[in-house]
């Protein structure tokens, strides 16, 4: 009930979500369905890392332990900040429940996602050695508790601060997290951590984490109920520009200022660390760019949850301009993340084809995704609900389209294959752009 109330208060206090949408979402809300869906998604993402456990059980445990420790700090930090800024616990004072710090247990529901992310690697370790797999599972739980205890201790000591706008510290946090993930990509050069993960240290970790969470929960609870409001200094000014530019700025501000910042950098966090391998295998850049571009379509789901379509219909904005702005949003995000991969491949191989693909693949994916989502006829601005299954189908269609134009590279020799693929790519981009203009 508390978790549902938290979701309801978050959505109700979001000025970009209409009341009808809030009511509709809450009617369909189910904790079991929500947890099951998140568990499946995180297990799917975690399966991309389980191959490390096949190579080395020690490295598999070390990698998943480190990532679990990182994720277990992100989830509670985000939830605490959201709860404080949205005052989600205040209405619970009037419900027939005990209003105390015990309500913070809802923050631990998201730890199931972290456990799901580690499940494929743990399964591989159990198949190789049941005892070591169970021992690894205990260490993953210890990593989750350790991450939560660190976040609780931080907020207990320094309090919860709510900022009135987007600050430089948020940008610094994004950059720090990106650098951290890049460092994890070099994990093969770090010694195996399993010799240091002893049973005595495991027991000490459980004891220390549990004690820290127990002692800091009260102060964290009081900080959430009475957060410190920090005004972010800045200036705003009016300027003239095209509707497309205005919509792009609006979408980026929505993502940055709402509870959707982390999914914005999902392509960067999951895929970008692999660009280090491109120096040895330039062809890998094609797969990386394609994956980055297709994963960037998740931002359409984010905007769909934040968009106030009724308000946009009151503006002098055409459906074509609206759809073009969404296509440009996906393109800008995916192109910015793909450019380093294409640039490294170009520098290593001296083949401009990779640099061209860093531009062309995001363009194809962004236009194709927008056409599929907004295919209905009519001039009325709308934003269809992009559910999980529809989003998975969208990913598969994008992968198929990209590899269709790249098919000559699988059957022909160089440089003929690159020339034909480039021509097919240009034709596909032209056709999609013309179709998008007439939508």
Coordinates of C-alpha atoms in Angstrom, one line a residue:
X1 CA 0.0 0.0 0.0
X2 CA 2.8 2.4 0.9
X3 CA 4.7 1.7 -2.4
X4 CA 1.5 2.3 -4.3
X5 CA 1.0 5.5 -2.4
X6 CA 4.5 6.6 -3.3
X7 CA 3.9 6.0 -7.0
X8 CA 0.6 7.8 -6.8
X9 CA 2.0 10.9 -5.1
X10 CA 4.9 11.1 -7.5
X11 CA 2.6 11.0 -10.5
X12 CA 0.1 13.4 -9.0
X13 CA 2.7 16.0 -8.2
X14 CA 4.1 15.9 -11.7
X15 CA 2.5 18.8 -13.5
X16 CA 3.3 17.2 -16.9
X17 CA 0.9 14.2 -16.2
X18 CA -2.8 14.7 -16.5
X19 CA -5.2 13.6 -13.8
X20 CA -6.9 11.1 -16.1
X21 CA -3.5 9.5 -16.8
X22 CA -2.8 9.2 -13.0
X23 CA -6.1 7.6 -12.3
X24 CA -5.7 5.2 -15.2
X25 CA -2.2 4.2 -14.1
X26 CA -3.2 3.7 -10.5
X27 CA -6.2 1.5 -11.5
X28 CA -3.8 -0.8 -13.3
X29 CA -1.1 -0.6 -10.7
X30 CA 0.0 -3.9 -9.1
X31 CA 3.1 -4.3 -7.0
X32 CA 3.5 -7.9 -8.1
X33 CA 3.3 -7.0 -11.8
X34 CA 5.6 -4.0 -11.3
X35 CA 8.2 -6.1 -9.5
X36 CA 7.9 -9.0 -11.9
X37 CA 8.3 -6.7 -14.9
X38 CA 11.4 -5.0 -13.4
X39 CA 12.9 -8.3 -12.4
X40 CA 12.6 -9.6 -16.0
X41 CA 14.1 -6.5 -17.5
X42 CA 17.1 -6.5 -15.1
X43 CA 17.7 -10.2 -15.5
X44 CA 17.8 -9.7 -19.3
X45 CA 20.3 -6.9 -18.9
X46 CA 22.4 -8.9 -16.5
X47 CA 22.6 -11.8 -18.9
X48 CA 25.0 -9.8 -21.1
X49 CA 27.6 -10.0 -18.3
X50 CA 27.3 -13.6 -17.3
X51 CA 29.9 -14.6 -19.9
X52 CA 32.5 -13.3 -17.6
X53 CA 31.6 -16.1 -15.1
X54 CA 32.2 -18.7 -17.8
X55 CA 35.8 -17.4 -18.3
X56 CA 36.6 -17.0 -14.6
X57 CA 34.4 -17.6 -11.6
X58 CA 36.5 -15.2 -9.5
X59 CA 36.2 -12.4 -12.1
X60 CA 32.5 -13.1 -12.5
X61 CA 31.9 -12.6 -8.8
X62 CA 34.2 -9.6 -8.6
X63 CA 32.5 -7.8 -11.5
X64 CA 28.9 -8.5 -10.3
X65 CA 29.8 -7.6 -6.7
X66 CA 31.2 -4.2 -7.8
X67 CA 28.2 -3.4 -10.0
X68 CA 25.8 -4.5 -7.3
X69 CA 27.6 -2.2 -4.9
X70 CA 27.2 0.7 -7.4
X71 CA 23.6 0.1 -8.2
X72 CA 22.7 -0.3 -4.5
X73 CA 23.8 3.3 -4.0
X74 CA 21.9 4.7 -7.0
X75 CA 18.5 3.3 -6.2
X76 CA 18.1 4.5 -2.6
X77 CA 19.8 7.8 -3.3
X78 CA 17.3 8.5 -6.1
X79 CA 14.3 7.3 -4.1
X80 CA 15.2 9.4 -1.0
X81 CA 15.6 12.5 -3.1
X82 CA 12.3 11.9 -4.9
X83 CA 10.4 11.2 -1.6
X84 CA 11.8 14.4 0.0
X85 CA 11.1 16.7 -3.0
X86 CA 7.6 15.2 -3.6
X87 CA 6.6 14.9 0.0
X88 CA 5.2 11.4 -0.7
X89 CA 5.0 10.4 2.9
X90 CA 2.9 13.4 4.1
X91 CA -0.5 12.0 3.0
X92 CA 0.2 8.8 4.8
X93 CA -0.2 10.6 8.1
X94 CA -4.0 10.3 7.7
X95 CA -4.0 6.6 6.7
X96 CA -4.7 3.8 9.3
X97 CA -1.0 2.8 9.3
X98 CA 1.8 3.5 11.8
X99 CA 3.6 6.6 10.6
X100 CA 7.2 6.0 11.5
X101 CA 10.6 5.3 10.0
X102 CA 9.6 1.7 9.3
X103 CA 8.0 3.0 6.2
X104 CA 11.4 3.4 4.7
X105 CA 11.4 -0.3 4.1
X106 CA 9.7 0.5 0.7
X107 CA 13.1 1.7 -0.5
X108 CA 14.4 -1.9 -0.3
X109 CA 11.9 -3.2 -2.8
X110 CA 14.2 -1.9 -5.6
X111 CA 17.0 -4.1 -4.2
X112 CA 15.1 -7.0 -6.0
X113 CA 16.2 -5.3 -9.3
X114 CA 19.8 -5.4 -8.3
X115 CA 19.5 -9.1 -7.3
X116 CA 17.8 -9.8 -10.6
X117 CA 20.7 -8.1 -12.4
X118 CA 23.2 -10.5 -10.7
X119 CA 21.0 -13.6 -11.1
X120 CA 22.4 -14.8 -14.5
X121 CA 26.0 -14.6 -13.3
X122 CA 25.0 -16.3 -10.0
X123 CA 23.3 -19.1 -12.0
X124 CA 26.4 -19.7 -14.1
X125 CA 28.5 -19.8 -10.9
X126 CA 26.1 -22.3 -9.3
X127 CA 26.3 -24.6 -12.4
X128 CA 30.0 -24.6 -12.2
X129 CA 30.2 -25.0 -8.5
X130 CA 27.1 -25.0 -6.3
X131 CA 29.0 -24.0 -3.1
X132 CA 30.8 -21.1 -4.7
X133 CA 27.5 -20.0 -6.3
X134 CA 25.7 -19.9 -3.0
X135 CA 28.7 -18.1 -1.4
X136 CA 28.6 -15.5 -4.3
X137 CA 24.9 -15.0 -3.7
X138 CA 25.6 -14.1 0.0
X139 CA 28.3 -11.6 -1.2
X140 CA 25.9 -10.0 -3.6
X141 CA 23.3 -9.5 -0.8
X142 CA 26.2 -8.1 1.3
X143 CA 27.1 -5.7 -1.5
X144 CA 23.4 -4.5 -1.6
X145 CA 23.3 -4.0 2.1
X146 CA 26.6 -2.2 2.1
X147 CA 25.5 0.2 -0.7
X148 CA 22.2 1.0 1.1
X149 CA 24.1 1.5 4.4
X150 CA 26.5 4.0 2.8
X151 CA 23.6 6.0 1.3
X152 CA 21.7 6.0 4.6
X153 CA 24.8 7.0 6.5
X154 CA 25.4 9.9 4.1
X155 CA 21.9 11.3 4.4
X156 CA 21.9 10.8 8.2
X157 CA 25.1 12.9 8.5
X158 CA 24.4 15.6 5.9
X159 CA 20.6 15.6 5.6
X160 CA 18.4 15.6 2.5
X161 CA 18.7 18.6 0.2
X162 CA 16.0 19.5 -2.3
X163 CA 17.1 21.8 -5.2
X164 CA 14.7 23.9 -7.1
X165 CA 16.3 23.3 -10.5
X166 CA 19.0 21.5 -12.4
X167 CA 22.4 22.1 -10.8
X168 CA 26.0 21.5 -11.8
X169 CA 26.2 18.8 -9.1
X170 CA 23.7 16.7 -11.1
X171 CA 25.9 17.0 -14.2
X172 CA 29.0 16.2 -12.2
X173 CA 27.2 13.1 -10.8
X174 CA 26.4 11.9 -14.4
X175 CA 30.0 12.4 -15.5
X176 CA 31.4 10.7 -12.4
X177 CA 29.1 7.7 -13.0
X178 CA 30.2 7.5 -16.7
X179 CA 33.9 7.5 -15.6
X180 CA 33.2 4.8 -13.1
X181 CA 31.6 2.5 -15.6
X182 CA 34.5 3.2 -18.0
X183 CA 36.9 2.1 -15.2
X184 CA 34.9 -1.1 -14.6
X185 CA 35.4 -1.9 -18.3
X186 CA 39.1 -2.3 -17.5
X187 CA 38.3 -4.9 -14.8
X188 CA 40.3 -7.6 -16.5
X189 CA 43.5 -5.8 -15.4
X190 CA 42.4 -5.7 -11.8
X191 CA 43.4 -8.7 -9.6
X192 CA 40.7 -11.2 -8.6
X193 CA 38.9 -9.9 -5.5
X194 CA 37.8 -13.3 -4.3
X195 CA 40.9 -13.8 -2.1
X196 CA 39.8 -10.7 -0.1
X197 CA 36.1 -11.8 0.1
X198 CA 36.6 -14.0 3.1
X199 CA 33.9 -15.5 5.3
X200 CA 35.0 -13.4 8.2
X201 CA 34.8 -10.2 6.1
X202 CA 31.3 -11.4 4.9
X203 CA 30.0 -11.6 8.5
X204 CA 31.6 -8.3 9.4
X205 CA 30.0 -6.7 6.3
X206 CA 26.5 -8.0 7.3
X207 CA 26.9 -6.8 10.9
X208 CA 28.3 -3.3 10.0
X209 CA 25.7 -2.7 7.3
X210 CA 22.8 -3.8 9.4
X211 CA 23.9 -1.7 12.3
X212 CA 24.5 1.4 10.1
X213 CA 21.1 1.1 8.5
X214 CA 19.4 0.6 11.9
X215 CA 21.1 3.6 13.6
X216 CA 20.7 6.0 10.7
X217 CA 17.1 5.2 9.7
X218 CA 15.6 7.6 12.2
X219 CA 17.7 10.6 11.1
X220 CA 17.1 9.8 7.4
X221 CA 13.3 9.6 8.1
X222 CA 13.3 13.0 9.8
X223 CA 15.4 14.5 6.9
X224 CA 12.9 13.2 4.3
X225 CA 10.0 14.8 6.2
X226 CA 11.9 18.1 6.7
X227 CA 14.4 18.5 3.8
X228 CA 16.6 21.5 3.3
X229 CA 15.5 23.6 0.4
X230 CA 18.4 24.8 -1.7
X231 CA 17.8 27.5 -4.3
X232 CA 19.8 27.1 -7.5
X233 CA 20.8 30.5 -8.8
X234 CA 20.4 31.0 -12.5
X235 CA 18.8 33.3 -15.1
X236 CA 16.1 32.6 -17.6
X237 CA 15.4 34.6 -20.8
X238 CA 13.0 34.5 -23.6
X239 CA 14.3 34.0 -27.1
X240 CA 12.9 33.4 -30.5
X241 CA 13.5 30.2 -32.5
X242 CA 11.9 27.5 -34.5
X243 CA 9.2 25.2 -33.0
X244 CA 11.5 22.2 -33.5
X245 CA 14.3 23.9 -31.4
X246 CA 11.8 24.9 -28.7
X247 CA 10.4 21.3 -28.5
X248 CA 13.9 19.8 -28.2
X249 CA 14.8 22.2 -25.4
X250 CA 11.6 21.4 -23.7
X251 CA 12.1 17.7 -23.9
X252 CA 15.6 17.8 -22.5
X253 CA 14.5 20.0 -19.7
X254 CA 11.7 17.6 -18.9
X255 CA 14.2 14.7 -18.7
X256 CA 16.7 16.6 -16.7
X257 CA 14.3 18.1 -14.2
X258 CA 12.0 15.1 -13.6
X259 CA 12.6 11.6 -12.2
X260 CA 13.9 10.3 -15.5
X261 CA 17.6 11.3 -15.5
X262 CA 19.2 7.9 -15.1
X263 CA 17.4 6.3 -18.1
X264 CA 18.7 9.1 -20.2
X265 CA 22.2 7.8 -19.8
X266 CA 21.3 4.1 -20.1
X267 CA 23.0 3.8 -23.6
X268 CA 26.1 5.4 -22.2
X269 CA 26.2 3.3 -19.0
X270 CA 25.6 -0.1 -20.6
X271 CA 27.3 0.1 -24.0
X272 CA 29.9 2.9 -24.1
X273 CA 32.5 1.2 -21.9
X274 CA 33.0 -1.3 -24.7
X275 CA 34.5 1.3 -27.0
X276 CA 37.9 0.4 -25.5
X277 CA 37.7 -2.9 -27.4
X278 CA 37.3 -1.1 -30.7
X279 CA 41.0 -0.3 -30.9
X280 CA 41.6 -4.1 -31.4
X281 CA 38.4 -4.8 -33.4
X282 CA 37.0 -1.8 -35.3
X283 CA 34.0 -3.9 -36.6
X284 CA 32.7 -4.0 -33.1
X285 CA 31.8 -0.3 -33.4
X286 CA 28.9 -1.2 -35.7
X287 CA 27.3 -3.4 -33.1
X288 CA 27.9 -0.8 -30.4
X289 CA 26.5 2.0 -32.4
X290 CA 23.4 -0.1 -33.3
X291 CA 22.9 -1.1 -29.7
X292 CA 23.3 2.5 -28.5
X293 CA 20.8 3.8 -31.1
X294 CA 18.1 1.2 -30.4
X295 CA 18.4 1.6 -26.6
X296 CA 18.0 5.3 -27.0
X297 CA 14.4 4.7 -28.0
X298 CA 13.7 4.2 -24.3
X299 CA 13.7 8.0 -24.0
X300 CA 10.4 8.1 -26.0
X301 CA 8.9 6.0 -23.2
X302 CA 10.2 8.6 -20.7
X303 CA 8.8 11.6 -22.6
X304 CA 5.5 9.7 -23.1
X305 CA 5.2 9.6 -19.3
X306 CA 6.1 13.2 -18.8
X307 CA 4.3 14.8 -21.8
X308 CA 1.2 17.0 -21.4
X309 CA -0.4 16.4 -24.8
X310 CA -3.5 18.5 -23.9
X311 CA -1.3 21.5 -23.4
X312 CA 0.6 20.9 -26.6
X313 CA -2.6 20.8 -28.6
X314 CA -3.3 24.4 -27.5
X315 CA 0.0 25.6 -29.1
X316 CA 0.5 26.5 -32.8
X317 CA 2.3 23.2 -33.3
X318 CA 1.7 20.7 -36.1
X319 CA 1.8 16.9 -35.8
X320 CA 4.7 16.8 -38.2
X321 CA 6.7 19.3 -36.0
X322 CA 5.8 17.3 -32.9
X323 CA 6.9 13.9 -34.5
X324 CA 10.1 15.5 -36.0
X325 CA 11.0 16.8 -32.5
X326 CA 10.8 13.3 -31.0
X327 CA 12.9 11.9 -33.9
X328 CA 15.5 14.6 -33.3
X329 CA 15.5 13.9 -29.6
X330 CA 16.4 10.2 -30.1
X331 CA 19.0 11.1 -32.8
X332 CA 20.8 13.7 -30.7
X333 CA 21.1 11.4 -27.7
X334 CA 22.2 8.3 -29.7
X335 CA 24.5 10.3 -32.1
X336 CA 26.3 11.9 -29.1
X337 CA 26.9 8.5 -27.6
X338 CA 27.8 6.8 -30.9
X339 CA 30.3 9.4 -32.1
X340 CA 33.2 8.2 -29.9
X341 CA 32.8 4.6 -31.1
X342 CA 32.8 5.6 -34.7
X343 CA 35.7 8.0 -34.3
X344 CA 37.9 5.5 -32.6
X345 CA 37.1 2.9 -35.3
X346 CA 37.9 5.5 -38.0
X347 CA 41.2 6.5 -36.4
X348 CA 42.3 2.8 -36.0
X349 CA 41.2 1.5 -39.4
X350 CA 41.4 4.8 -41.5
X351 CA 38.0 3.7 -42.9
X352 CA 35.4 6.6 -43.1
X353 CA 32.6 4.0 -43.2
X354 CA 32.6 3.7 -39.4
X355 CA 32.3 7.5 -39.0
X356 CA 29.5 7.6 -41.5
X357 CA 27.7 4.8 -39.6
X358 CA 28.0 6.7 -36.4
X359 CA 25.7 9.3 -38.0
X360 CA 23.6 7.1 -40.3
X361 CA 22.5 4.4 -37.9
X362 CA 21.1 6.8 -35.2
X363 CA 19.3 8.7 -38.0
X364 CA 17.7 5.5 -39.4
X365 CA 16.7 4.3 -35.9
X366 CA 15.3 7.6 -34.8
X367 CA 13.2 8.1 -37.9
X368 CA 12.0 4.5 -38.1
X369 CA 11.0 4.5 -34.4
X370 CA 9.1 7.8 -34.8
X371 CA 7.2 6.5 -37.8
X372 CA 6.2 3.3 -36.1
X373 CA 5.0 5.0 -32.9
X374 CA 3.2 7.9 -34.6
X375 CA 1.9 6.0 -37.6
X376 CA -1.8 6.8 -37.1
X377 CA -3.4 9.1 -39.6
X378 CA -4.8 12.5 -38.8
X379 CA -3.4 15.9 -37.8
X380 CA -4.1 15.7 -34.1
X381 CA -1.1 15.6 -31.7
X382 CA -1.1 12.5 -29.6
X383 CA 1.4 10.2 -27.8
X384 CA 0.5 6.5 -27.8
X385 CA 1.3 4.4 -24.8
X386 CA 4.6 2.6 -25.5
X387 CA 4.3 -0.5 -23.4
X388 CA 7.1 -3.0 -22.6
X389 CA 6.2 -5.5 -25.3
X390 CA 5.8 -2.8 -27.9
X391 CA 9.2 -1.4 -27.0
X392 CA 10.8 -4.8 -27.3
X393 CA 9.2 -5.2 -30.7
X394 CA 10.5 -1.7 -31.6
X395 CA 14.0 -2.8 -30.7
X396 CA 13.8 -5.9 -32.9
X397 CA 12.5 -3.9 -35.9
X398 CA 15.3 -1.4 -35.5
X399 CA 18.0 -4.2 -35.3
X400 CA 16.5 -5.8 -38.4
X401 CA 16.4 -2.6 -40.4
X402 CA 20.0 -1.7 -39.5
X403 CA 21.4 -5.2 -40.3
X404 CA 19.4 -5.3 -43.5
X405 CA 21.3 -2.3 -44.9
X406 CA 24.6 -3.7 -43.6
X407 CA 23.9 -7.2 -45.0
X408 CA 26.4 -6.7 -47.9
X409 CA 29.2 -6.6 -45.4
X410 CA 28.4 -10.2 -44.4
X411 CA 28.5 -11.7 -47.9
X412 CA 30.8 -9.4 -49.9
X413 CA 34.5 -8.4 -49.7
X414 CA 35.9 -5.0 -49.0
X415 CA 35.6 -2.3 -50.2
X416 CA 32.7 -3.3 -52.4
X417 CA 30.6 -4.2 -49.3
X418 CA 31.1 -0.9 -47.7
X419 CA 30.2 1.0 -50.8
X420 CA 26.9 -1.0 -51.3
X421 CA 26.0 -0.7 -47.6
X422 CA 26.6 3.1 -47.8
X423 CA 24.3 3.4 -50.8
X424 CA 21.6 1.3 -49.2
X425 CA 21.9 3.4 -46.0
X426 CA 21.6 6.6 -47.9
X427 CA 18.5 5.3 -49.7
X428 CA 17.0 4.2 -46.5
X429 CA 17.6 7.5 -44.8
X430 CA 16.1 9.4 -47.8
X431 CA 13.0 7.2 -47.8
X432 CA 12.5 7.5 -44.1
X433 CA 13.0 11.3 -44.1
X434 CA 10.5 11.8 -46.9
X435 CA 8.0 9.6 -45.1
X436 CA 8.5 11.5 -41.9
X437 CA 8.0 14.8 -43.7
X438 CA 4.6 13.7 -45.0
X439 CA 3.3 12.2 -41.7

